[in-house]
Coordinates of C-alpha atoms in Angstrom, one line a residue:
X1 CA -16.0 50.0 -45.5
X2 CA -15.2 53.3 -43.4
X3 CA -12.1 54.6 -44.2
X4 CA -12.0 57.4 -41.0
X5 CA -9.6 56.8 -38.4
X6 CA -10.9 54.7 -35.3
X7 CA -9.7 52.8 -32.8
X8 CA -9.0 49.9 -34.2
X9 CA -10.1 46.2 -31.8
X10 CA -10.7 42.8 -32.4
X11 CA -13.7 43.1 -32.4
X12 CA -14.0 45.5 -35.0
X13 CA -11.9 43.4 -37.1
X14 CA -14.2 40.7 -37.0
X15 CA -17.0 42.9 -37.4
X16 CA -15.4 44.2 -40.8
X17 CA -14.5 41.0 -41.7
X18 CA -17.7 39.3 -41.5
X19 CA -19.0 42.7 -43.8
X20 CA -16.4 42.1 -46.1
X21 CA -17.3 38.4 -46.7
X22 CA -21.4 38.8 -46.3
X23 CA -20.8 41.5 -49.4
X24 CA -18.3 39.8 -51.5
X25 CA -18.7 36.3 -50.7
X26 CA -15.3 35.5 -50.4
X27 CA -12.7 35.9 -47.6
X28 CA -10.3 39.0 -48.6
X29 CA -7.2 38.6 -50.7
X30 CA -4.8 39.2 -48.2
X31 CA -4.3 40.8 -45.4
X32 CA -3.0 44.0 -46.9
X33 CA -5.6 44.7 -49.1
X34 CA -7.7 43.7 -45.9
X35 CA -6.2 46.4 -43.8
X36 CA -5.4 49.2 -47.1
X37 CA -9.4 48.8 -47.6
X38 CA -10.1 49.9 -44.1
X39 CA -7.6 52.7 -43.7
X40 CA -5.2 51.0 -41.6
X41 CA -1.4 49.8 -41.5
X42 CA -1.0 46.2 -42.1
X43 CA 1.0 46.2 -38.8
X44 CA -2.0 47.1 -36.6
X45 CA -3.9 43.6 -37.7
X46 CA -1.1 42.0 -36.3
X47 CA -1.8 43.1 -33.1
X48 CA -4.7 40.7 -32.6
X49 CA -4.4 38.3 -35.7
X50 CA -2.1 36.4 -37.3
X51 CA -3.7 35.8 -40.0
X52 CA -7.2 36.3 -42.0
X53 CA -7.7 32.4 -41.0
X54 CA -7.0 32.9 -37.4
X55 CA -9.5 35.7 -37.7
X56 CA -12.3 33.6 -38.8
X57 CA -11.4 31.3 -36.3
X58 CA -12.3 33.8 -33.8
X59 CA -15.6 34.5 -35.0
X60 CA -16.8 31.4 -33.1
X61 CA -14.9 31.6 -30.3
X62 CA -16.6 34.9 -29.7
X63 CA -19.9 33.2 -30.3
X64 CA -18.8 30.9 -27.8
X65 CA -17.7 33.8 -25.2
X66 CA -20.8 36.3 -25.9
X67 CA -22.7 32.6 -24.8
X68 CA -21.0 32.3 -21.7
X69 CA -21.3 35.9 -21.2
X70 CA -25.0 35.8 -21.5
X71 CA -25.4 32.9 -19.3
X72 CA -23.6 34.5 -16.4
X73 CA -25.5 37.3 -16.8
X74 CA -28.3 34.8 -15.2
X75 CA -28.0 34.9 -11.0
X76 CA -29.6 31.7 -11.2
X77 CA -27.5 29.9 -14.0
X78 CA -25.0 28.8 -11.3
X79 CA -27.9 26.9 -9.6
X80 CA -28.9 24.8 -12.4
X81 CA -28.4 21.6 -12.6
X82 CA -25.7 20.0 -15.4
X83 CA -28.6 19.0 -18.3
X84 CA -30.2 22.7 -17.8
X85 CA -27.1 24.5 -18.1
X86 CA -26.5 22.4 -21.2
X87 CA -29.9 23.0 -22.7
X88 CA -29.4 27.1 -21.4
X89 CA -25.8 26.7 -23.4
X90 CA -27.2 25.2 -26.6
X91 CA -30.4 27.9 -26.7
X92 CA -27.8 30.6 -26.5
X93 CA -25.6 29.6 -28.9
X94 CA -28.1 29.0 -31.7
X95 CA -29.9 32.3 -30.7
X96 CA -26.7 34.3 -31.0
X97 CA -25.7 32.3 -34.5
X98 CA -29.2 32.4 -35.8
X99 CA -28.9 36.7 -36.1
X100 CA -25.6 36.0 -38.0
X101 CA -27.2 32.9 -39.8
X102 CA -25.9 34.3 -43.5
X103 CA -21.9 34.5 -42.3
X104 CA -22.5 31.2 -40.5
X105 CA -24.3 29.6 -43.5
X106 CA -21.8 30.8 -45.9
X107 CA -18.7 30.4 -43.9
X108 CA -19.5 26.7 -42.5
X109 CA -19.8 26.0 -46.7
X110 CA -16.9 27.6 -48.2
X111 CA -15.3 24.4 -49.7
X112 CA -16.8 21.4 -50.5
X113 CA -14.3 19.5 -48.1
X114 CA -15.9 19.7 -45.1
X115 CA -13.3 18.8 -42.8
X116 CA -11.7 22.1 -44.3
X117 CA -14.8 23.6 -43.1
X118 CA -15.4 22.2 -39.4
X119 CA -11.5 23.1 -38.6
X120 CA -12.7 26.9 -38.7
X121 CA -14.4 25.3 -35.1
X122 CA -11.1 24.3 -34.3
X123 CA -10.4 27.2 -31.3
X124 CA -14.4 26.6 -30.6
X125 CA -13.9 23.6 -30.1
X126 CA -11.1 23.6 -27.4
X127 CA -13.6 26.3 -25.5
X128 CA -16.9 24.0 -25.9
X129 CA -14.7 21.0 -24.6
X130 CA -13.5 22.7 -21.5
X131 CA -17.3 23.9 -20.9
X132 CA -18.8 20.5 -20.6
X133 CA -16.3 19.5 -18.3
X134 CA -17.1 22.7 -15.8
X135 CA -21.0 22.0 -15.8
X136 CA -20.6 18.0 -15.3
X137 CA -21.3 17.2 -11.7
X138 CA -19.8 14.5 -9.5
X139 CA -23.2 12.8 -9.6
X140 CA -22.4 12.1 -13.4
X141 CA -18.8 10.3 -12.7
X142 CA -17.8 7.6 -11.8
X143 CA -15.5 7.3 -8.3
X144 CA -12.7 5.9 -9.6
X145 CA -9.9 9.1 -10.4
X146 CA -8.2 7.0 -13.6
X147 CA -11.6 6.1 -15.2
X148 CA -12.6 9.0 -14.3
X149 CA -10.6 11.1 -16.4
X150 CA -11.3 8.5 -19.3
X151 CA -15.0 9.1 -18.9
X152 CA -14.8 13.2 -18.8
X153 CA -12.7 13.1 -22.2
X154 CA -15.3 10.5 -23.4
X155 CA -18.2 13.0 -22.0
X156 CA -15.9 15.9 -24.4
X157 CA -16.1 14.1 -27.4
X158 CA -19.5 12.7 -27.4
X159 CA -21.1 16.2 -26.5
X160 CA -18.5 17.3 -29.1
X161 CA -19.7 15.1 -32.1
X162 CA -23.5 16.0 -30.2
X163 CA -23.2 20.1 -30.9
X164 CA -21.7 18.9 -34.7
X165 CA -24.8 17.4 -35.4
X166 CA -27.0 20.1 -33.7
X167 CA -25.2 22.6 -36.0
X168 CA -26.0 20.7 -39.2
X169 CA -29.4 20.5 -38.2
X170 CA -29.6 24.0 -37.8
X171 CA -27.9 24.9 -41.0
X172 CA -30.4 22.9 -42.6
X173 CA -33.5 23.9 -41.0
X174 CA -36.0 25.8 -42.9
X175 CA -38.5 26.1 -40.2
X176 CA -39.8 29.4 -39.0
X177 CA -37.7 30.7 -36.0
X178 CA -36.0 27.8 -36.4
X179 CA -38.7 25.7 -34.2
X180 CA -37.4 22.5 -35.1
X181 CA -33.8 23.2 -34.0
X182 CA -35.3 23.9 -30.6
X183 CA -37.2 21.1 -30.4
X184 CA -33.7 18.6 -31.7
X185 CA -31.9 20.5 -28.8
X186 CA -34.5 19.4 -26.2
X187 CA -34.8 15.6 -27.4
X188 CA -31.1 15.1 -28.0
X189 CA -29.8 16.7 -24.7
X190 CA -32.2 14.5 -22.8
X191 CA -31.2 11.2 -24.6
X192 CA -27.7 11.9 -24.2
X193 CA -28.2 12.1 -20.6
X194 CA -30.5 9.1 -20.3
X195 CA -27.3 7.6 -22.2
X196 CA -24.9 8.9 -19.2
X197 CA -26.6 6.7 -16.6
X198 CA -23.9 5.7 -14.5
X199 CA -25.5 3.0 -12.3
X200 CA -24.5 0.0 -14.5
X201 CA -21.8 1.4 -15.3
X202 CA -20.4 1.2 -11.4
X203 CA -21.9 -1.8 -10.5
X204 CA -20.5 -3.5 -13.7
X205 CA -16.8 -1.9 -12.2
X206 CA -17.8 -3.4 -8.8
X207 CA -18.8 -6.6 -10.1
X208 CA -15.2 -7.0 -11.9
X209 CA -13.7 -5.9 -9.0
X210 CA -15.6 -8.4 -6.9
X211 CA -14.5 -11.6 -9.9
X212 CA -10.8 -10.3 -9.4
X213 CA -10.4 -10.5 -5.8
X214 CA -12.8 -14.2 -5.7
X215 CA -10.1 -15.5 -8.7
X216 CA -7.1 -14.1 -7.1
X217 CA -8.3 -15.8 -3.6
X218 CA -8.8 -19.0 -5.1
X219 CA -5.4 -19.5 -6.6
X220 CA -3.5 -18.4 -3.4

């Protein structure tokens, strides 16, 4: 650890942090012996972080971020469509985790609980959610406002519960470049969307809608 005086960020924080842990293979005691091991006040971590957990937390939001970040980069990102800018999204992601694999790896398997481990997604999570709700398209909801807003939070959790699995694949693929986790992204992104076909849907919401008003008619 460098113990020279430099401006201190959040992102050097995590940088350190993730050092710390790849070397030691534990989180650090606390965060004064955090801070005293990089020549800092314990005050100045306080700045960004509240705590060592909150920290970690971070780490994948700022995979998260650097994705977006990389995507807009892309003039013709806007322009895709909603299952391209998911699949651009998940490629990304796994490209930008993939070069920091051995934190990821290690950190996503710190205790044998591993609800203990997913709620390190928990800020991640909150991000991803609001994500899929940008790129979904009109042509993927349904016209009614109040079901509507059921199906987007059922489009959150789904896609949700979809990147969960795509993460576990990936922590447990062994395949070179990780071919195989490319080739789960493709084939699960485009059955979930064969999933999201809204046709029945709306003609089963028309067809109830139709029963109602024939029933009501009849007893009047």
């Amino acid at each position: 650890m460098a113990t020279k005086k430099i401006k201190i960020t959040k992102e050097y924080l995590i940088s350190q942090y993730m050092e710390y842990k790849l070397e030691h293979h534990q989180k650090p005691q606390s965060v004064y012996a955090f801070t005293k091991l990089l020549g800092m006040q314990e005050a100045e971590f306080y700045m960004f972080f509240g705590t060592l957990d909150s920290l970690e937390k971070e780490i994948y939001s700022t995979f998260f971020s650097n994705t977006v970040a990389m995507l807009e980069k892309d003039t013709n990102y806007p322009n895709y469509d909603t299952k391209s800018k998911l699949l651009s999204f998940y490629f990304t992601f796994f490209e930008i985790i993939s070069s920091n694999r051995s934190y990821v790896t290690m950190s996503l398997n710190t205790h044998k609980n591993q609800l203990k481990n997913i709620m390190l997604l928990a800020n991640l999570r909150e991000e991803f959610k609001k994500y899929i709700v940008s790129i979904f398209t009109e042509d993927y909801l349904l016209k009614q406002e109040k079901i509507q807003e059921i199906q987007l939070k059922a489009l959150q959790e789904g896609s949700w519960i979809q990147f969960l699995l795509t993460l576990k694949f990936w922590l447990d693929d062994e395949s070179v470049s990780f071919e195989k986790t490319d080739i789960y992204i493709e084939k699960s992104v485009k059955l979930s969307f064969e999933l999201i076909n809204i046709s029945p849907i709306e003609s089963l919401i028309d067809f109830g809608k139709f029963m109602f008003k024939e029933k009501m008619h009849t007893k009047s």
